[in-house]
Coordinates of C-alpha atoms (C1' of nucleotides) in Angstrom, one line a residue:
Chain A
X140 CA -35.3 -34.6 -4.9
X141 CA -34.7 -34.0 -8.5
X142 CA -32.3 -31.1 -9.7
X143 CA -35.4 -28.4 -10.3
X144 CA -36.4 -29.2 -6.6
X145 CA -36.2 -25.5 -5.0
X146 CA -36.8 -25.1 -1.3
X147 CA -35.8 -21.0 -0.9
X148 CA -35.1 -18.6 -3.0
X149 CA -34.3 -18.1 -6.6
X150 CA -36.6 -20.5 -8.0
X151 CA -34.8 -22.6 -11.1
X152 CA -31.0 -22.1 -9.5
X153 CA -29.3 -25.0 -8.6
X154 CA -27.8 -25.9 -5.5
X155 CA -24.3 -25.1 -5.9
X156 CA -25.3 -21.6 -7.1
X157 CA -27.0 -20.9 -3.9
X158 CA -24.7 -22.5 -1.6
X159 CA -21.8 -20.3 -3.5
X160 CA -23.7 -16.8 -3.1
X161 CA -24.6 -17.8 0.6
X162 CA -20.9 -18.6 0.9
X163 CA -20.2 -15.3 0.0
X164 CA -22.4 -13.4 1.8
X165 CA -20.8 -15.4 5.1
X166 CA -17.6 -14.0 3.8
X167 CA -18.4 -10.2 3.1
X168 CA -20.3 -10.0 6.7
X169 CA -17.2 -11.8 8.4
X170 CA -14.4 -10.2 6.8
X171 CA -16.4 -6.7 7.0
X172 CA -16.8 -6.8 10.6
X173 CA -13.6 -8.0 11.3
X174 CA -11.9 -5.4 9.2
X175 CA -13.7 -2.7 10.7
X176 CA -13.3 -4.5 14.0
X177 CA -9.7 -4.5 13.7
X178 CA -8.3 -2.7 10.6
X179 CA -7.4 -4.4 7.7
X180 CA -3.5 -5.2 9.0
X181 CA -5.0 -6.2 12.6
X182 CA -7.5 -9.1 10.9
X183 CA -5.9 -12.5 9.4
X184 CA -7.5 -14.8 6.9
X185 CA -8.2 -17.3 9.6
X186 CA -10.2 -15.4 11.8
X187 CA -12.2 -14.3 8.5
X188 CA -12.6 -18.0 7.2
X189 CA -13.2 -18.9 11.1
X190 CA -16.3 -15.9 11.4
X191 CA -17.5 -17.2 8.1
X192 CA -18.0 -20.5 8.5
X193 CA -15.3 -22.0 6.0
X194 CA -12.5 -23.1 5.5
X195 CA -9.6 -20.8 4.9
X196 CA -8.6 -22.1 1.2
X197 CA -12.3 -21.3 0.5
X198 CA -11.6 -18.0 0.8
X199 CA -9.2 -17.9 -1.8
X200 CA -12.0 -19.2 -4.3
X201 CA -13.7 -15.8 -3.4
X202 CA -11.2 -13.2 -3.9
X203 CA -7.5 -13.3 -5.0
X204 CA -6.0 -12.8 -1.8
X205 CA -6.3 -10.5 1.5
X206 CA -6.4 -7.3 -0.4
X207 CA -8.9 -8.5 -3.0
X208 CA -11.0 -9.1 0.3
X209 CA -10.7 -6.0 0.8
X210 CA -12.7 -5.0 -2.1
X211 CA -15.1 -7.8 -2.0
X212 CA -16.1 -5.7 1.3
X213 CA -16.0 -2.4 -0.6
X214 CA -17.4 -2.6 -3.6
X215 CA -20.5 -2.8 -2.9
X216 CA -20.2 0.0 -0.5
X217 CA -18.6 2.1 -3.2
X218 CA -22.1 0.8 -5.4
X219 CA -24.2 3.0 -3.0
X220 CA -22.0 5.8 -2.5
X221 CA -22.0 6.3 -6.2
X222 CA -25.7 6.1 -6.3
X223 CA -26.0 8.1 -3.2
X224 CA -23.6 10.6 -4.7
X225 CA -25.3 11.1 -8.1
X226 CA -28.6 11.4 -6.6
X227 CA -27.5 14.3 -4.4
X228 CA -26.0 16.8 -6.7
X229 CA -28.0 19.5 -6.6
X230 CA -29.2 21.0 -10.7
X231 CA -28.4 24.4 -11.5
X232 CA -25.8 25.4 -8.9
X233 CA -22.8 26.9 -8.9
X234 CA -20.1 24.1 -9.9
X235 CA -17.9 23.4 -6.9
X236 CA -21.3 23.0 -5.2
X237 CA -22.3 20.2 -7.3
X238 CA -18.3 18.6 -6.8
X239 CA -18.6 19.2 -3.1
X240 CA -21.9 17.8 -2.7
X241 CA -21.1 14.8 -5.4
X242 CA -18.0 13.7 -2.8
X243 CA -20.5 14.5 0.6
X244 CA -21.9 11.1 0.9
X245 CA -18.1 9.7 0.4
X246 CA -16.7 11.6 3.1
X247 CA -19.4 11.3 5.4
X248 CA -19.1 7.3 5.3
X249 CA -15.0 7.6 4.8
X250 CA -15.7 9.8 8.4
X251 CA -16.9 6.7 10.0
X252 CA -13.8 4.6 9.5
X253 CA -11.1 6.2 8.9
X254 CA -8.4 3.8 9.3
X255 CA -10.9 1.4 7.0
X256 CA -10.5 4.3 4.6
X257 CA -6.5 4.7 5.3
X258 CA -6.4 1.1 4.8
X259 CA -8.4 1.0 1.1
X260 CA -6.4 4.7 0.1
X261 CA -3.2 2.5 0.5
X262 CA -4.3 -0.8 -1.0
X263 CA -6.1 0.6 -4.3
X264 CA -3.0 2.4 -5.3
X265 CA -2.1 0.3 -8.1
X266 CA -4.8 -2.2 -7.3
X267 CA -5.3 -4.2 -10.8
X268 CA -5.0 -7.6 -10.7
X269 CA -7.5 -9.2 -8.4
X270 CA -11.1 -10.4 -9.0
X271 CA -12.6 -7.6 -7.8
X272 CA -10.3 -5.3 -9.2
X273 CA -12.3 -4.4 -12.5
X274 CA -15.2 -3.6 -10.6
X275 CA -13.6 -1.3 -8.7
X276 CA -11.8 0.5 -11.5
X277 CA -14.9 0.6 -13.5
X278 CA -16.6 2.3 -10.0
X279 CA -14.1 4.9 -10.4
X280 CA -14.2 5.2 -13.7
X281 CA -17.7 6.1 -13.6
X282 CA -17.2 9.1 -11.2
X283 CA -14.8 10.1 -13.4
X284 CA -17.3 10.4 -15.7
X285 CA -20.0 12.3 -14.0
X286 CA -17.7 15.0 -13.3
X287 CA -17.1 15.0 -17.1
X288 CA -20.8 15.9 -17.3
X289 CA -21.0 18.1 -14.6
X290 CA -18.1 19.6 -16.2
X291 CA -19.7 19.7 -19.7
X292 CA -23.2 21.1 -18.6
X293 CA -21.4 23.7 -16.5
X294 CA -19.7 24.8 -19.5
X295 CA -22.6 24.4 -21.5
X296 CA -24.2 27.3 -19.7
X297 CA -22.2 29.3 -19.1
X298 CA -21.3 28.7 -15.3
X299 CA -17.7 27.9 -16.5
X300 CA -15.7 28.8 -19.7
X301 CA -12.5 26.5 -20.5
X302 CA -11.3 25.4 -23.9
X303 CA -9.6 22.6 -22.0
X304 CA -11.1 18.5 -22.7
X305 CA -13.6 17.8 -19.9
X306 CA -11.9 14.8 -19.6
X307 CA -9.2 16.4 -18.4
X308 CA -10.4 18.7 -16.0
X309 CA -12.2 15.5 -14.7
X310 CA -9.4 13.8 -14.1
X311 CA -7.6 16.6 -12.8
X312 CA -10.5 16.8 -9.8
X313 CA -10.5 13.8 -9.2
X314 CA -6.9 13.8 -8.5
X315 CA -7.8 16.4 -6.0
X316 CA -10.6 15.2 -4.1
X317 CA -8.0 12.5 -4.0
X318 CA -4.9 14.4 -2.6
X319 CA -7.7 16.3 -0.1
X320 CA -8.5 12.9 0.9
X321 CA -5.4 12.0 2.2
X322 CA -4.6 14.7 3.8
X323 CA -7.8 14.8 5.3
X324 CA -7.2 11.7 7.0
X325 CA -3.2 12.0 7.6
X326 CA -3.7 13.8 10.6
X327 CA -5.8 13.2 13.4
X328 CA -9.4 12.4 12.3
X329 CA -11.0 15.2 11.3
X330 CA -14.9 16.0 11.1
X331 CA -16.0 15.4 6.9
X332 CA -16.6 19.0 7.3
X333 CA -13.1 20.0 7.5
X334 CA -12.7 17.8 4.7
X335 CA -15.1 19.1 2.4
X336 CA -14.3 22.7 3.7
X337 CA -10.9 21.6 2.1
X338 CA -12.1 20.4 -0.7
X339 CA -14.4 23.1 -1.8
X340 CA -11.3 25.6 -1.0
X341 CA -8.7 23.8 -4.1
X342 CA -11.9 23.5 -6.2
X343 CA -12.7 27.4 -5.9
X344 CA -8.7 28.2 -6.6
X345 CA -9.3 25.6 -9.3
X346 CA -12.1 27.5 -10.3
X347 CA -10.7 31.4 -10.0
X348 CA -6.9 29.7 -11.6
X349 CA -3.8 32.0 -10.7
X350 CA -3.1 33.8 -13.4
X351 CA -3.1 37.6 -13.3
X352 CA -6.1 39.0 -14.9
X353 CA -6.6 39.8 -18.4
X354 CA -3.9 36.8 -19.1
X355 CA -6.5 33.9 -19.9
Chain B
X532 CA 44.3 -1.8 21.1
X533 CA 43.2 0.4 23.4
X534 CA 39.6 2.7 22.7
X535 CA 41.1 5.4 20.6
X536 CA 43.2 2.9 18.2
X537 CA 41.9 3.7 14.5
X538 CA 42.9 1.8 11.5
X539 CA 40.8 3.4 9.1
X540 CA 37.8 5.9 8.1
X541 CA 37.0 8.8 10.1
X542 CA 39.5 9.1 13.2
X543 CA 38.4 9.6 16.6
X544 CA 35.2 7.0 16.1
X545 CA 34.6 4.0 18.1
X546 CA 34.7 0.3 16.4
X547 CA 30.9 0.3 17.4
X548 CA 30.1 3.1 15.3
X549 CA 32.4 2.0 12.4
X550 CA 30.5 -1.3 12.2
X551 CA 27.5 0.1 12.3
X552 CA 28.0 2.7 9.3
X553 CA 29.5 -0.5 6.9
X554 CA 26.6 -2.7 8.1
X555 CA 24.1 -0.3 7.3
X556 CA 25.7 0.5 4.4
X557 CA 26.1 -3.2 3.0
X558 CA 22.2 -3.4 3.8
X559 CA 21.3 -0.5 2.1
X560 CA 23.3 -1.9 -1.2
X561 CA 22.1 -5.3 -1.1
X562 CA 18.3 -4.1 -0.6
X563 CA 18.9 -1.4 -3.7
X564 CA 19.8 -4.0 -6.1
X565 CA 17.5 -7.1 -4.9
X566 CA 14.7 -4.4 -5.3
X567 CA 15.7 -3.2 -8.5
X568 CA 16.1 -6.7 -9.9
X569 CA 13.2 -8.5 -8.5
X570 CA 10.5 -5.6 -7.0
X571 CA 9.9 -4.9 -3.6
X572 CA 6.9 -8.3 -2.8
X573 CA 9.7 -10.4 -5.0
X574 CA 12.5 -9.7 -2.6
X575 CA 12.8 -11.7 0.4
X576 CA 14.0 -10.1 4.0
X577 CA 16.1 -13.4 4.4
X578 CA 17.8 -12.9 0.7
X579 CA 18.1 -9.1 1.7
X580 CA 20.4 -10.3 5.2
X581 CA 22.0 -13.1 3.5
X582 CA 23.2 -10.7 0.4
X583 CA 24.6 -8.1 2.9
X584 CA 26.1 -10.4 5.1
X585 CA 24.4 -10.2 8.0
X586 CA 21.4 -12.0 10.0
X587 CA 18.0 -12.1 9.6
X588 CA 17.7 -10.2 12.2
X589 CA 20.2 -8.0 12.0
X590 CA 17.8 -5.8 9.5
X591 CA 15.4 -5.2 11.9
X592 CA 18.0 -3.2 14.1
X593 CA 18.6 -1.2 11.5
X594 CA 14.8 -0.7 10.1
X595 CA 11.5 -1.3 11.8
X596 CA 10.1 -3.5 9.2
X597 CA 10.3 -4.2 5.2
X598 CA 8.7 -1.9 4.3
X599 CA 11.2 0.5 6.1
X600 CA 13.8 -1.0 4.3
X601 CA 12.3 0.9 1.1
X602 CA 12.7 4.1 2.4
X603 CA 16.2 3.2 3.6
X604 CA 17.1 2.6 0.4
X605 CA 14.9 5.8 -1.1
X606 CA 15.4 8.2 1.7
X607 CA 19.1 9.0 -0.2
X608 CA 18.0 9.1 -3.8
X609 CA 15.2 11.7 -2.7
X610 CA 18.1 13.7 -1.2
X611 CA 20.0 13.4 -4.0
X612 CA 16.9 14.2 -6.5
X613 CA 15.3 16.9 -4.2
X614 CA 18.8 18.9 -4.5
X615 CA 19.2 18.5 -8.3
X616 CA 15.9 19.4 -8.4
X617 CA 16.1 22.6 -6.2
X618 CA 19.1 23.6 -8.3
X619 CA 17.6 22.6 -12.0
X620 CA 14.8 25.9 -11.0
X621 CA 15.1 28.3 -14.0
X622 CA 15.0 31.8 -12.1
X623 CA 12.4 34.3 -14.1
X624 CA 10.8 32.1 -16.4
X625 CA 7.2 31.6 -16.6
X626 CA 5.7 29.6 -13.2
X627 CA 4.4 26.5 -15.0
X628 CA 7.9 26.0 -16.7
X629 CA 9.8 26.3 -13.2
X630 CA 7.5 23.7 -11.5
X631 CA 7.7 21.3 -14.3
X632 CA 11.8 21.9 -13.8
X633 CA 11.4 21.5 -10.2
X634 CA 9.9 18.0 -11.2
X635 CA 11.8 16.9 -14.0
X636 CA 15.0 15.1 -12.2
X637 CA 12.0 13.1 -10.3
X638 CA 10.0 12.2 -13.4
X639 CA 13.6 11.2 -14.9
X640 CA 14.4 9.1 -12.1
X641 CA 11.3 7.3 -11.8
X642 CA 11.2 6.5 -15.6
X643 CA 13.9 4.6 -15.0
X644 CA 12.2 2.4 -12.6
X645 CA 8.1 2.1 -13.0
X646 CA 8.0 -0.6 -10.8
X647 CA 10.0 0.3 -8.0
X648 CA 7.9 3.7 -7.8
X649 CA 4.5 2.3 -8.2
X650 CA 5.9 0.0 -4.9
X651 CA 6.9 3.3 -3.7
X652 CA 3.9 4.8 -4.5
X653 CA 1.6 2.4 -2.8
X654 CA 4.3 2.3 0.3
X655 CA 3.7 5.8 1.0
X656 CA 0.4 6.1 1.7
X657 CA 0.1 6.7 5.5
X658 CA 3.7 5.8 6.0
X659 CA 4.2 7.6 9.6
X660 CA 5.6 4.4 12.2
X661 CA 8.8 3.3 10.4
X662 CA 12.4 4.9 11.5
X663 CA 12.8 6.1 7.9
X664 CA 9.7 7.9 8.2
X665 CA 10.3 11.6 9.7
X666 CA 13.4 11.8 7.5
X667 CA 10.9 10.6 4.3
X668 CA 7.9 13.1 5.3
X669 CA 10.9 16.2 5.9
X670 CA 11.8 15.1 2.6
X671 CA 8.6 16.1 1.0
X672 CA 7.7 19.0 3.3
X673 CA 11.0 21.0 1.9
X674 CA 10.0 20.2 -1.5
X675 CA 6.3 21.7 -0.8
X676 CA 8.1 25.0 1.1
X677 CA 9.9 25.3 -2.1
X678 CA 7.3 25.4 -4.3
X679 CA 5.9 27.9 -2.0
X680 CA 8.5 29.6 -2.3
X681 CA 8.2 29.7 -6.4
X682 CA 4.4 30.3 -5.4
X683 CA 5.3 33.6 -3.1
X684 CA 8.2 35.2 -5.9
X685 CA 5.7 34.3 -9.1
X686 CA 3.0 36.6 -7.1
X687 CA 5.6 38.6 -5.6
X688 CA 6.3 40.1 -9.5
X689 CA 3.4 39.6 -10.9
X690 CA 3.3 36.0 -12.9
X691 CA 0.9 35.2 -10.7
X692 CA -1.7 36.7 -9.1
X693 CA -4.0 35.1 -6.3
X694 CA -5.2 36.3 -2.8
X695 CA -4.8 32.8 -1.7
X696 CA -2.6 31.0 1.0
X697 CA 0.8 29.8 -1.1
X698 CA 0.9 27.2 1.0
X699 CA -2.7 26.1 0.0
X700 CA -1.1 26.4 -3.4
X701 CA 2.0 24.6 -3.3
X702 CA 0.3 21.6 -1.2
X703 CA -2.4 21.5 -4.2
X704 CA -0.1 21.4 -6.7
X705 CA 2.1 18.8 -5.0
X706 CA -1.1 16.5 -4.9
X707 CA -1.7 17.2 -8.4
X708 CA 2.2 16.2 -9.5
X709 CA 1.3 13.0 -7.1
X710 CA -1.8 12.3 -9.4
X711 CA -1.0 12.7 -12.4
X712 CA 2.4 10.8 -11.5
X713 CA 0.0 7.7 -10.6
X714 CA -1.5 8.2 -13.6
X715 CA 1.5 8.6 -15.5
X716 CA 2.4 5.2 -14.0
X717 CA -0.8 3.5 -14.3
X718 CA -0.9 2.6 -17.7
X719 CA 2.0 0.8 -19.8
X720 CA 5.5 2.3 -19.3
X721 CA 5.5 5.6 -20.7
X722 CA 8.2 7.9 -21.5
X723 CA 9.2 11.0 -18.9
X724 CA 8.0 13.8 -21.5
X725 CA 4.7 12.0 -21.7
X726 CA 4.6 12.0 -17.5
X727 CA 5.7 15.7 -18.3
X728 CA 3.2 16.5 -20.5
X729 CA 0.4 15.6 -18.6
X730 CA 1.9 18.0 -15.6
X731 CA 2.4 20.5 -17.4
X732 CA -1.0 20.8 -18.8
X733 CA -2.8 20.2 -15.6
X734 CA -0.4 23.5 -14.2
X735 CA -1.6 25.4 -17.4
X736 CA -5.2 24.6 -16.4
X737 CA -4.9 25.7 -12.4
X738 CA -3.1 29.0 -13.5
X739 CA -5.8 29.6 -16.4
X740 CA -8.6 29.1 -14.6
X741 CA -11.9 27.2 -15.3
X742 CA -13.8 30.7 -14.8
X743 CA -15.6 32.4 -17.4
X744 CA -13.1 36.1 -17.6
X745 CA -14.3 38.6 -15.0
X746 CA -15.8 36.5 -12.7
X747 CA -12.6 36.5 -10.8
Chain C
dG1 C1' 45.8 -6.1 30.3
dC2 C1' 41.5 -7.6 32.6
dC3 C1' 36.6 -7.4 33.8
dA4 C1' 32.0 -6.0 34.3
dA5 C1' 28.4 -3.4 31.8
dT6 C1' 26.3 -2.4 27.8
dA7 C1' 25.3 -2.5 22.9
dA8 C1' 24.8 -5.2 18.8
dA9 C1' 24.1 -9.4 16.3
dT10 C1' 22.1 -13.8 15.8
dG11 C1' 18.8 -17.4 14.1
dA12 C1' 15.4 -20.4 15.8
dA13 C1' 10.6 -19.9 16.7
dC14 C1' 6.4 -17.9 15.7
dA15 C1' 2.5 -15.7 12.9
dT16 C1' 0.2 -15.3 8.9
dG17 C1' -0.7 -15.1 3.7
dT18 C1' -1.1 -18.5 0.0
dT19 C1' -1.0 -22.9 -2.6
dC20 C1' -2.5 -27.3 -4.1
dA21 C1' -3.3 -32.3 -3.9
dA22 C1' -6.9 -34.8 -1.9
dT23 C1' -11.7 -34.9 -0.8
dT24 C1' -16.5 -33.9 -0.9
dA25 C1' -20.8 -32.1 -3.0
dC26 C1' -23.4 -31.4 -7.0
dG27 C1' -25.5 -32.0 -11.8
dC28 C1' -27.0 -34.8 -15.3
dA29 C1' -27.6 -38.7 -18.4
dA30 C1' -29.0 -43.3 -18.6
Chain D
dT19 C1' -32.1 -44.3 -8.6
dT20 C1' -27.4 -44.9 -9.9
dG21 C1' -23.0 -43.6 -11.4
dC22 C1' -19.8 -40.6 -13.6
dG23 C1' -17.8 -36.1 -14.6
dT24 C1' -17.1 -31.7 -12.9
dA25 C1' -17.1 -27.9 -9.7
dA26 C1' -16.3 -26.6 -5.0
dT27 C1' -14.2 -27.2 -0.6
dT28 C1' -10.7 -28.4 2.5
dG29 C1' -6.7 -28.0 5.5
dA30 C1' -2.0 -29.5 5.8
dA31 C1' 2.2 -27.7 3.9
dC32 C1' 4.8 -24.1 2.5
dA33 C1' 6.8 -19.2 2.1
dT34 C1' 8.0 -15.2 4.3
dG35 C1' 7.7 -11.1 7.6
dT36 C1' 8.8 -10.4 12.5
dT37 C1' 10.1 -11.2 17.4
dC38 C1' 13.1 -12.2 21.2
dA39 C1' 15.9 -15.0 24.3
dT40 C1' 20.6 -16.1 23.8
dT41 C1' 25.2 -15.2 22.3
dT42 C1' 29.0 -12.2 20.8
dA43 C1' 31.5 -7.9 20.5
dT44 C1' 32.8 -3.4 22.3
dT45 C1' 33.6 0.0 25.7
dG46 C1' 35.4 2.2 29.9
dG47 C1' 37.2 1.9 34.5
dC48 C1' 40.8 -0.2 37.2

DNA sequence: GCCAATAAATGAACATGTTCAATTACGCAA
DNA sequence: TTGCGTAATTGAACATGTTCATTTATTGGC
């Protein structure tokens, strides 16, 4: 067997390649179901390198350490969330319908695991120096920017009238959705549609503002 | 000796007691400063017990866990910052300017310490099974009533004006301050008025409005 | 003052995240 | 095919949070 000798897969990519993405893949199932298994607090490294098939330094070749694991696991979720979310704002509405329905597909998954969810709301705060931390930012950072659009278009026609950067107000949501989030799940789990009801509710007093009329 | 023999302090209280109060009070001192000086992950439990005297194990009488120990340590400065903050309240000024008073003594504080607040910060999240942690959470329920409060006598005269709950309000402007204080502390170390700043303008934009005029 | 009962303190033992020197697997040139 | 340089893997060793059986200190009754 030479070095272009390619059994499966990728044709032209080398051995180590595949045995490192396989090697990962082992690692993202085990330390996904374990997480969601046990929470993220209840699962050690062993039991992850022990379900995938390594050994425990290994994992440490992967990700930075337990929390970058963490991400390894999510990011890819957060991928098609994103993707899921973009695709399902509806044109043409009225603007806290196109928020509401941007974070829908978020909640609906975070409403599957919520202490997952408690676990990542914790671990992301601050979250910048592992691996997988740039991707994850950069997910964000990519809402962000959406809502900047929405934001832009909805001001564009007419739907909302600030003088404020969209940037801004982008930010500001996403700080909301944020706060809603963890209140959301700071109580006893809740069904996403009390979240979203919640949601939708600070977006519309966004929205309305409190001034007394006539002032802005 | 007998039981009501009392050399010192507050008369009438057993040697138990006494002991107690110094030991928890040599704990709290020694896990202030090692936290100051070397951040919450680069301060050991065992140099925490050894620099108050006491065993290793004696800190876990006195707080469920490490991270407990934070809000030991914190649960006093909030106190101390929640009532200088209460007082520092201009009465009759416009709403925006009496939040961002309400807040000031905290953005102060934490400028002072980035890094202890961002472990703070992330420390919070969920923080519900430690000792410390009904005292912490009553903490920032009173400051949310206040700012109800401030919501309730703005609308009462006429600053503001909006049909909705005031506690809806004050809870999203809490979670706003809590964003943009992540944000504030995100980036490189930046100077209270800049923290400021960005609160202030993200109060301007929930009392303006995002609303073209008349629609509300 | 003495003693039993109870509370508090202790630190060795354990559990688990992380490192790193040694080992193994792979790629490539001859 | 062989052998060398490099990348990847390994798990024992280490660091540190936490537990708990044992020891010590305090109290209240006699």
């Amino acid at each position: 067997m030479t070095e272009t000798d390619v059994r499966d897969g990728d044709a032209a990519v080398g051995q180590r390649e595949r045995n490192k993405a396989e090697k990962l893949q082992r690692i993202q199932e085990a330390a996904l179901a374990l997480f969601r298994e046990k929470g993220y607090d209840g699962t050690t490294t062993r039991e992850i390198a022990r379900r995938a098939g390594v050994a425990l330094g290994t994992l440490f070749t992967y990700a930075s350490d337990k929390r970058d694991l963490l991400f390894l696991v999510f990011n890819d979720r957060q991928d098609e969330l994103r993707r899921e979310a973009f695709r399902s704002i509806p044109e043409d509405a009225p603007f806290a319908d196109q928020i509401v329905a941007l974070f829908e597909p978020f909640y609906a998954h975070f409403a599957n695991e919520p202490g997952f969810t408690r676990d990542l709301l914790r671990e992301l705060t601050f979250y910048t120096d592992g691996v997988q931390a740039p991707r994850f930012q950069e997910g964000r950072l990519s809402i962000v920017a959406r809502i900047r659009e929405l934001v832009e278009d909805a001001t564009a026609d007419g739907r909302l009238s600030t003088p404020e950067d969209p940037r801004v107000i982008a930010e500001m949501i996403f700080g909301l959705y944020q706060a809603e989030l963890r209140r959301w799940l700071g109580g006893d789990t809740a069904p996403k549609e009390r979240g979203l009801a919640g949601l939708r509710r600070v977006l519309e007093i966004l929205i309305s503002g409190l001034a007394p009329s006539g002032t802005n």
